[in-house]
């Protein structure tokens, strides 16, 4: 269950997302081909809010949409949601902070991957420092997925996950038993 089939293209994600949210109260589009991912709120010459993901990477698109689904109204009004970000090459202390704020987006991204019937890979996003995802980070992501399964998803995430599952045929994406720590450890 990987994401290397032609059906799992970033172009399909762009089309699905834009069908769901562009001509809606959210007025938001998804675009690929970015050198770096970024969220750009409406204004400064933009007619719509824009989520830009890296290159044409399927997982980057799902990850950036996860951030958007979690952001509240104040965050949605700010470039890149107003988040702090230190680039690749973070220190151990910076990495710990990164992992703390990435639990919810990566948990939601895992649910989106499951809805797409493809494998999720946790990201420490720190290749230059040689740090992989910590065991605590992986456990926190799994716990957050189980929490989402128990309480349900917020409106935007729920709507998008359902659209993904309809298109890609992903089943049980809100069944906590469908998620295991072994999945996270398969990419040690």
mmCIF file of N, CA, C and O in Angstrom, residues 85-92 94-95 98 123-132:
data_model
loop_
_atom_site.group_PDB
_atom_site.id
_atom_site.type_symbol
_atom_site.label_atom_id
_atom_site.label_comp_id
_atom_site.label_asym_id
_atom_site.label_seq_id
_atom_site.Cartn_x
_atom_site.Cartn_y
_atom_site.Cartn_z
ATOM 1 N N UNK A 85 9.220 28.398 12.231
ATOM 2 C CA UNK A 85 9.807 27.270 11.514
ATOM 3 C C UNK A 85 11.309 27.459 11.427
ATOM 4 O O UNK A 85 11.783 28.514 11.020
ATOM 5 N N UNK A 86 12.033 26.432 11.847
ATOM 6 C CA UNK A 86 13.484 26.414 11.662
ATOM 7 C C UNK A 86 13.762 25.388 10.574
ATOM 8 O O UNK A 86 13.231 24.282 10.613
ATOM 9 N N UNK A 87 14.580 25.725 9.602
ATOM 10 C CA UNK A 87 14.828 24.805 8.486
ATOM 11 C C UNK A 87 15.630 23.576 8.891
ATOM 12 O O UNK A 87 16.121 23.468 10.013
ATOM 13 N N UNK A 88 15.755 22.678 7.939
ATOM 14 C CA UNK A 88 16.538 21.455 8.107
ATOM 15 C C UNK A 88 17.902 21.809 8.703
ATOM 16 O O UNK A 88 18.502 22.821 8.351
ATOM 17 N N UNK A 89 18.365 20.971 9.626
ATOM 18 C CA UNK A 89 19.609 21.231 10.322
ATOM 19 C C UNK A 89 19.366 21.742 11.737
ATOM 20 O O UNK A 89 20.235 22.339 12.353
ATOM 21 N N UNK A 90 18.156 21.501 12.261
ATOM 22 C CA UNK A 90 17.794 21.968 13.594
ATOM 23 C C UNK A 90 18.613 21.281 14.685
ATOM 24 O O UNK A 90 18.991 20.126 14.556
ATOM 25 N N UNK A 91 18.806 22.002 15.776
ATOM 26 C CA UNK A 91 19.447 21.439 16.967
ATOM 27 C C UNK A 91 18.471 20.471 17.639
ATOM 28 O O UNK A 91 17.280 20.417 17.294
ATOM 29 N N UNK A 92 18.954 19.737 18.624
ATOM 30 C CA UNK A 92 18.095 18.797 19.360
ATOM 31 C C UNK A 92 16.942 19.544 20.034
ATOM 32 O O UNK A 92 15.799 19.076 20.028
ATOM 33 N N UNK A 94 15.593 22.473 19.090
ATOM 34 C CA UNK A 94 14.681 22.913 18.038
ATOM 35 C C UNK A 94 13.870 21.734 17.505
ATOM 36 O O UNK A 94 12.690 21.865 17.204
ATOM 37 N N UNK A 95 14.504 20.567 17.404
ATOM 38 C CA UNK A 95 13.809 19.383 16.921
ATOM 39 C C UNK A 95 12.702 18.975 17.888
ATOM 40 O O UNK A 95 11.614 18.588 17.467
ATOM 41 N N UNK A 98 9.871 21.274 17.256
ATOM 42 C CA UNK A 98 9.251 20.893 15.981
ATOM 43 C C UNK A 98 8.310 19.705 16.192
ATOM 44 O O UNK A 98 7.167 19.720 15.748
ATOM 45 N N UNK A 123 7.478 12.225 9.394
ATOM 46 C CA UNK A 123 8.606 13.040 8.945
ATOM 47 C C UNK A 123 9.193 13.835 10.101
ATOM 48 O O UNK A 123 8.487 14.598 10.760
ATOM 49 N N UNK A 124 10.486 13.654 10.312
ATOM 50 C CA UNK A 124 11.207 14.474 11.281
ATOM 51 C C UNK A 124 11.678 15.756 10.615
ATOM 52 O O UNK A 124 12.045 16.709 11.293
ATOM 53 N N UNK A 125 11.692 15.796 9.287
ATOM 54 C CA UNK A 125 12.037 16.979 8.510
ATOM 55 C C UNK A 125 13.357 17.598 8.965
ATOM 56 O O UNK A 125 13.481 18.804 9.078
ATOM 57 N N UNK A 126 14.338 16.738 9.229
ATOM 58 C CA UNK A 126 15.619 17.234 9.715
ATOM 59 C C UNK A 126 16.749 16.334 9.227
ATOM 60 O O UNK A 126 17.534 15.815 10.012
ATOM 61 N N UNK A 127 16.841 16.165 7.937
ATOM 62 C CA UNK A 127 17.812 15.243 7.349
ATOM 63 C C UNK A 127 19.253 15.681 7.565
ATOM 64 O O UNK A 127 20.129 14.865 7.816
ATOM 65 N N UNK A 128 19.517 16.973 7.467
ATOM 66 C CA UNK A 128 20.901 17.456 7.588
ATOM 67 C C UNK A 128 21.484 17.192 8.975
ATOM 68 O O UNK A 128 22.679 16.958 9.115
ATOM 69 N N UNK A 129 20.636 17.220 10.004
ATOM 70 C CA UNK A 129 21.117 16.981 11.364
ATOM 71 C C UNK A 129 21.181 15.482 11.656
ATOM 72 O O UNK A 129 21.670 15.086 12.706
ATOM 73 N N UNK A 130 20.680 14.671 10.729
ATOM 74 C CA UNK A 130 20.730 13.223 10.908
ATOM 75 C C UNK A 130 19.789 12.710 11.976
ATOM 76 O O UNK A 130 19.983 11.620 12.510
ATOM 77 N N UNK A 131 18.758 13.480 12.316
ATOM 78 C CA UNK A 131 17.806 13.065 13.338
ATOM 79 C C UNK A 131 16.551 12.531 12.687
ATOM 80 O O UNK A 131 15.894 13.230 11.930
ATOM 81 N N UNK A 132 16.219 11.307 13.012
ATOM 82 C CA UNK A 132 14.951 10.752 12.580
ATOM 83 C C UNK A 132 13.878 11.093 13.596
ATOM 84 O O UNK A 132 14.134 11.766 14.590
#
